[in-house]
Amino acid sequence: AFAQLVGLSGIVALFFFGVVLAQYNYYNLSERSKVASQVTFGTMAKLAEGCVFVYLGVVAALSMGRFHWHIGLVVYTCVVIVVARAAHIFPLTGLLNMWRIKKISKNMTVVMWVSGLRGAIAFALSLRLPCQAGFDVTRGTEECKNSDMLVTTTISIVMLTTLGVGTAMERFMTMMGVLEIAPAGSSPRSPEGRALTDALTRNDGGQLAVPFAGR
């Protein structure tokens, strides 16, 4: 609300708010509260992401033949995004490796470069772009040509990177040696995954128990 009041992006403010909470608030919770918060916010995140992509599909379907499209702008924007992301991922990881004890590998750097090309938040932000004549003008008209092209270009990029890059990420990460496919029935290797498994299975009868923070 404060970000909207001062004319900034509420979506970006919520994003950084979540980053701060994950870094500082999570470690002050009890084990049961950690499990409850992970399950609750994970479910809410999946539902919110699903709503965004459903809305994306609806807008994409309605924009066919109605909004203004420019294929050259879509191709140019994809090239600019790839180059711009490489221009800050590779130098910044190299800079961080100068002080990090555990270095970021080259393969991980490439994965970080490739994996950041999806943008549901970019789609939501593009819908807030006003037409030249203001917010009251209906999209698809000549007054909204420029803003329509920005929206349709964003839709194209999100669809291409989500369906293309997102679908191939697991295979790509495995090929780069960053991700190992665990065999069926194996326990999670991450500390968070082990803590979640231990908390869920920790009771005298050995049965699966889902703890809640309010117990």
JSON list of N, CA and C in Angstrom, two decimals, residues 143-178:
[
{"chain": "A", "resi": 143, "resn": "GLU", "atom": "N", "xyz": [-5.37, 4.46, -30.34]},
{"chain": "A", "resi": 143, "resn": "GLU", "atom": "CA", "xyz": [-4.74, 5.20, -29.25]},
{"chain": "A", "resi": 143, "resn": "GLU", "atom": "C", "xyz": [-3.91, 4.31, -28.34]},
{"chain": "A", "resi": 144, "resn": "CYS", "atom": "N", "xyz": [-4.18, 3.01, -28.37]},
{"chain": "A", "resi": 144, "resn": "CYS", "atom": "CA", "xyz": [-3.47, 2.06, -27.50]},
{"chain": "A", "resi": 144, "resn": "CYS", "atom": "C", "xyz": [-2.47, 1.21, -28.27]},
{"chain": "A", "resi": 145, "resn": "LYS", "atom": "N", "xyz": [-2.07, 1.65, -29.44]},
{"chain": "A", "resi": 145, "resn": "LYS", "atom": "CA", "xyz": [-1.21, 0.82, -30.29]},
{"chain": "A", "resi": 145, "resn": "LYS", "atom": "C", "xyz": [0.11, 0.49, -29.61]},
{"chain": "A", "resi": 146, "resn": "ASN", "atom": "N", "xyz": [0.78, 1.51, -29.07]},
{"chain": "A", "resi": 146, "resn": "ASN", "atom": "CA", "xyz": [2.10, 1.29, -28.47]},
{"chain": "A", "resi": 146, "resn": "ASN", "atom": "C", "xyz": [2.02, 0.43, -27.22]},
{"chain": "A", "resi": 147, "resn": "SER", "atom": "N", "xyz": [1.08, 0.73, -26.34]},
{"chain": "A", "resi": 147, "resn": "SER", "atom": "CA", "xyz": [0.95, -0.06, -25.12]},
{"chain": "A", "resi": 147, "resn": "SER", "atom": "C", "xyz": [0.47, -1.48, -25.44]},
{"chain": "A", "resi": 148, "resn": "ASP", "atom": "N", "xyz": [-0.38, -1.64, -26.46]},
{"chain": "A", "resi": 148, "resn": "ASP", "atom": "CA", "xyz": [-0.80, -2.97, -26.87]},
{"chain": "A", "resi": 148, "resn": "ASP", "atom": "C", "xyz": [0.39, -3.81, -27.33]},
{"chain": "A", "resi": 149, "resn": "MET", "atom": "N", "xyz": [1.29, -3.20, -28.08]},
{"chain": "A", "resi": 149, "resn": "MET", "atom": "CA", "xyz": [2.46, -3.94, -28.56]},
{"chain": "A", "resi": 149, "resn": "MET", "atom": "C", "xyz": [3.36, -4.36, -27.41]},
{"chain": "A", "resi": 150, "resn": "LEU", "atom": "N", "xyz": [3.46, -3.52, -26.38]},
{"chain": "A", "resi": 150, "resn": "LEU", "atom": "CA", "xyz": [4.26, -3.91, -25.22]},
{"chain": "A", "resi": 150, "resn": "LEU", "atom": "C", "xyz": [3.61, -5.08, -24.48]},
{"chain": "A", "resi": 151, "resn": "VAL", "atom": "N", "xyz": [2.29, -5.06, -24.37]},
{"chain": "A", "resi": 151, "resn": "VAL", "atom": "CA", "xyz": [1.59, -6.16, -23.70]},
{"chain": "A", "resi": 151, "resn": "VAL", "atom": "C", "xyz": [1.72, -7.45, -24.51]},
{"chain": "A", "resi": 152, "resn": "THR", "atom": "N", "xyz": [1.48, -7.39, -25.81]},
{"chain": "A", "resi": 152, "resn": "THR", "atom": "CA", "xyz": [1.56, -8.60, -26.63]},
{"chain": "A", "resi": 152, "resn": "THR", "atom": "C", "xyz": [2.99, -9.11, -26.74]},
{"chain": "A", "resi": 153, "resn": "THR", "atom": "N", "xyz": [3.97, -8.21, -26.75]},
{"chain": "A", "resi": 153, "resn": "THR", "atom": "CA", "xyz": [5.36, -8.65, -26.75]},
{"chain": "A", "resi": 153, "resn": "THR", "atom": "C", "xyz": [5.69, -9.38, -25.45]},
{"chain": "A", "resi": 154, "resn": "THR", "atom": "N", "xyz": [5.22, -8.84, -24.32]},
{"chain": "A", "resi": 154, "resn": "THR", "atom": "CA", "xyz": [5.44, -9.51, -23.03]},
{"chain": "A", "resi": 154, "resn": "THR", "atom": "C", "xyz": [4.77, -10.86, -23.00]},
{"chain": "A", "resi": 155, "resn": "ILE", "atom": "N", "xyz": [3.55, -10.96, -23.52]},
{"chain": "A", "resi": 155, "resn": "ILE", "atom": "CA", "xyz": [2.85, -12.25, -23.58]},
{"chain": "A", "resi": 155, "resn": "ILE", "atom": "C", "xyz": [3.65, -13.25, -24.39]},
{"chain": "A", "resi": 156, "resn": "SER", "atom": "N", "xyz": [4.17, -12.82, -25.53]},
{"chain": "A", "resi": 156, "resn": "SER", "atom": "CA", "xyz": [4.95, -13.73, -26.39]},
{"chain": "A", "resi": 156, "resn": "SER", "atom": "C", "xyz": [6.20, -14.22, -25.68]},
{"chain": "A", "resi": 157, "resn": "ILE", "atom": "N", "xyz": [6.90, -13.32, -24.99]},
{"chain": "A", "resi": 157, "resn": "ILE", "atom": "CA", "xyz": [8.13, -13.71, -24.29]},
{"chain": "A", "resi": 157, "resn": "ILE", "atom": "C", "xyz": [7.83, -14.67, -23.15]},
{"chain": "A", "resi": 158, "resn": "VAL", "atom": "N", "xyz": [6.77, -14.38, -22.38]},
{"chain": "A", "resi": 158, "resn": "VAL", "atom": "CA", "xyz": [6.41, -15.26, -21.27]},
{"chain": "A", "resi": 158, "resn": "VAL", "atom": "C", "xyz": [6.02, -16.64, -21.77]},
{"chain": "A", "resi": 159, "resn": "MET", "atom": "N", "xyz": [5.23, -16.68, -22.83]},
{"chain": "A", "resi": 159, "resn": "MET", "atom": "CA", "xyz": [4.80, -17.97, -23.37]},
{"chain": "A", "resi": 159, "resn": "MET", "atom": "C", "xyz": [5.98, -18.77, -23.93]},
{"chain": "A", "resi": 160, "resn": "LEU", "atom": "N", "xyz": [6.85, -18.08, -24.68]},
{"chain": "A", "resi": 160, "resn": "LEU", "atom": "CA", "xyz": [8.00, -18.77, -25.27]},
{"chain": "A", "resi": 160, "resn": "LEU", "atom": "C", "xyz": [8.95, -19.31, -24.21]},
{"chain": "A", "resi": 161, "resn": "THR", "atom": "N", "xyz": [9.28, -18.49, -23.23]},
{"chain": "A", "resi": 161, "resn": "THR", "atom": "CA", "xyz": [10.24, -18.91, -22.22]},
{"chain": "A", "resi": 161, "resn": "THR", "atom": "C", "xyz": [9.64, -19.92, -21.25]},
{"chain": "A", "resi": 162, "resn": "THR", "atom": "N", "xyz": [8.34, -19.78, -20.95]},
{"chain": "A", "resi": 162, "resn": "THR", "atom": "CA", "xyz": [7.72, -20.74, -20.03]},
{"chain": "A", "resi": 162, "resn": "THR", "atom": "C", "xyz": [7.59, -22.11, -20.68]},
{"chain": "A", "resi": 163, "resn": "LEU", "atom": "N", "xyz": [7.08, -22.14, -21.90]},
{"chain": "A", "resi": 163, "resn": "LEU", "atom": "CA", "xyz": [6.88, -23.42, -22.58]},
{"chain": "A", "resi": 163, "resn": "LEU", "atom": "C", "xyz": [8.21, -24.01, -23.07]},
{"chain": "A", "resi": 164, "resn": "GLY", "atom": "N", "xyz": [9.10, -23.14, -23.55]},
{"chain": "A", "resi": 164, "resn": "GLY", "atom": "CA", "xyz": [10.36, -23.63, -24.08]},
{"chain": "A", "resi": 164, "resn": "GLY", "atom": "C", "xyz": [11.42, -23.86, -23.01]},
{"chain": "A", "resi": 165, "resn": "VAL", "atom": "N", "xyz": [11.85, -22.75, -22.39]},
{"chain": "A", "resi": 165, "resn": "VAL", "atom": "CA", "xyz": [12.91, -22.84, -21.38]},
{"chain": "A", "resi": 165, "resn": "VAL", "atom": "C", "xyz": [12.45, -23.58, -20.14]},
{"chain": "A", "resi": 166, "resn": "GLY", "atom": "N", "xyz": [11.24, -23.26, -19.67]},
{"chain": "A", "resi": 166, "resn": "GLY", "atom": "CA", "xyz": [10.75, -23.90, -18.46]},
{"chain": "A", "resi": 166, "resn": "GLY", "atom": "C", "xyz": [10.62, -25.42, -18.61]},
{"chain": "A", "resi": 167, "resn": "THR", "atom": "N", "xyz": [10.15, -25.87, -19.76]},
{"chain": "A", "resi": 167, "resn": "THR", "atom": "CA", "xyz": [10.00, -27.31, -19.98]},
{"chain": "A", "resi": 167, "resn": "THR", "atom": "C", "xyz": [11.34, -28.01, -20.05]},
{"chain": "A", "resi": 168, "resn": "ALA", "atom": "N", "xyz": [12.34, -27.35, -20.62]},
{"chain": "A", "resi": 168, "resn": "ALA", "atom": "CA", "xyz": [13.64, -27.99, -20.82]},
{"chain": "A", "resi": 168, "resn": "ALA", "atom": "C", "xyz": [14.61, -27.80, -19.67]},
{"chain": "A", "resi": 169, "resn": "MET", "atom": "N", "xyz": [14.23, -27.06, -18.61]},
{"chain": "A", "resi": 169, "resn": "MET", "atom": "CA", "xyz": [15.18, -26.72, -17.55]},
{"chain": "A", "resi": 169, "resn": "MET", "atom": "C", "xyz": [15.69, -27.94, -16.80]},
{"chain": "A", "resi": 170, "resn": "GLU", "atom": "N", "xyz": [14.82, -28.89, -16.47]},
{"chain": "A", "resi": 170, "resn": "GLU", "atom": "CA", "xyz": [15.28, -30.06, -15.71]},
{"chain": "A", "resi": 170, "resn": "GLU", "atom": "C", "xyz": [16.30, -30.86, -16.50]},
{"chain": "A", "resi": 171, "resn": "ARG", "atom": "N", "xyz": [16.02, -31.10, -17.78]},
{"chain": "A", "resi": 171, "resn": "ARG", "atom": "CA", "xyz": [16.98, -31.82, -18.61]},
{"chain": "A", "resi": 171, "resn": "ARG", "atom": "C", "xyz": [18.26, -31.02, -18.80]},
{"chain": "A", "resi": 172, "resn": "PHE", "atom": "N", "xyz": [18.14, -29.71, -18.96]},
{"chain": "A", "resi": 172, "resn": "PHE", "atom": "CA", "xyz": [19.32, -28.87, -19.15]},
{"chain": "A", "resi": 172, "resn": "PHE", "atom": "C", "xyz": [20.19, -28.86, -17.90]},
{"chain": "A", "resi": 173, "resn": "MET", "atom": "N", "xyz": [19.57, -28.74, -16.72]},
{"chain": "A", "resi": 173, "resn": "MET", "atom": "CA", "xyz": [20.33, -28.74, -15.47]},
{"chain": "A", "resi": 173, "resn": "MET", "atom": "C", "xyz": [21.01, -30.08, -15.24]},
{"chain": "A", "resi": 174, "resn": "THR", "atom": "N", "xyz": [20.34, -31.17, -15.61]},
{"chain": "A", "resi": 174, "resn": "THR", "atom": "CA", "xyz": [20.95, -32.49, -15.49]},
{"chain": "A", "resi": 174, "resn": "THR", "atom": "C", "xyz": [22.14, -32.62, -16.44]},
{"chain": "A", "resi": 175, "resn": "MET", "atom": "N", "xyz": [21.98, -32.12, -17.64]},
{"chain": "A", "resi": 175, "resn": "MET", "atom": "CA", "xyz": [23.05, -32.18, -18.63]},
{"chain": "A", "resi": 175, "resn": "MET", "atom": "C", "xyz": [24.26, -31.36, -18.19]},
{"chain": "A", "resi": 176, "resn": "MET", "atom": "N", "xyz": [24.01, -30.23, -17.51]},
{"chain": "A", "resi": 176, "resn": "MET", "atom": "CA", "xyz": [25.09, -29.37, -17.05]},
{"chain": "A", "resi": 176, "resn": "MET", "atom": "C", "xyz": [25.72, -29.87, -15.74]},
{"chain": "A", "resi": 177, "resn": "GLY", "atom": "N", "xyz": [25.16, -30.92, -15.15]},
{"chain": "A", "resi": 177, "resn": "GLY", "atom": "CA", "xyz": [25.71, -31.47, -13.92]},
{"chain": "A", "resi": 177, "resn": "GLY", "atom": "C", "xyz": [25.34, -30.69, -12.68]},
{"chain": "A", "resi": 178, "resn": "VAL", "atom": "N", "xyz": [24.35, -29.81, -12.78]},
{"chain": "A", "resi": 178, "resn": "VAL", "atom": "CA", "xyz": [23.92, -29.02, -11.63]},
{"chain": "A", "resi": 178, "resn": "VAL", "atom": "C", "xyz": [22.86, -29.76, -10.83]}
]
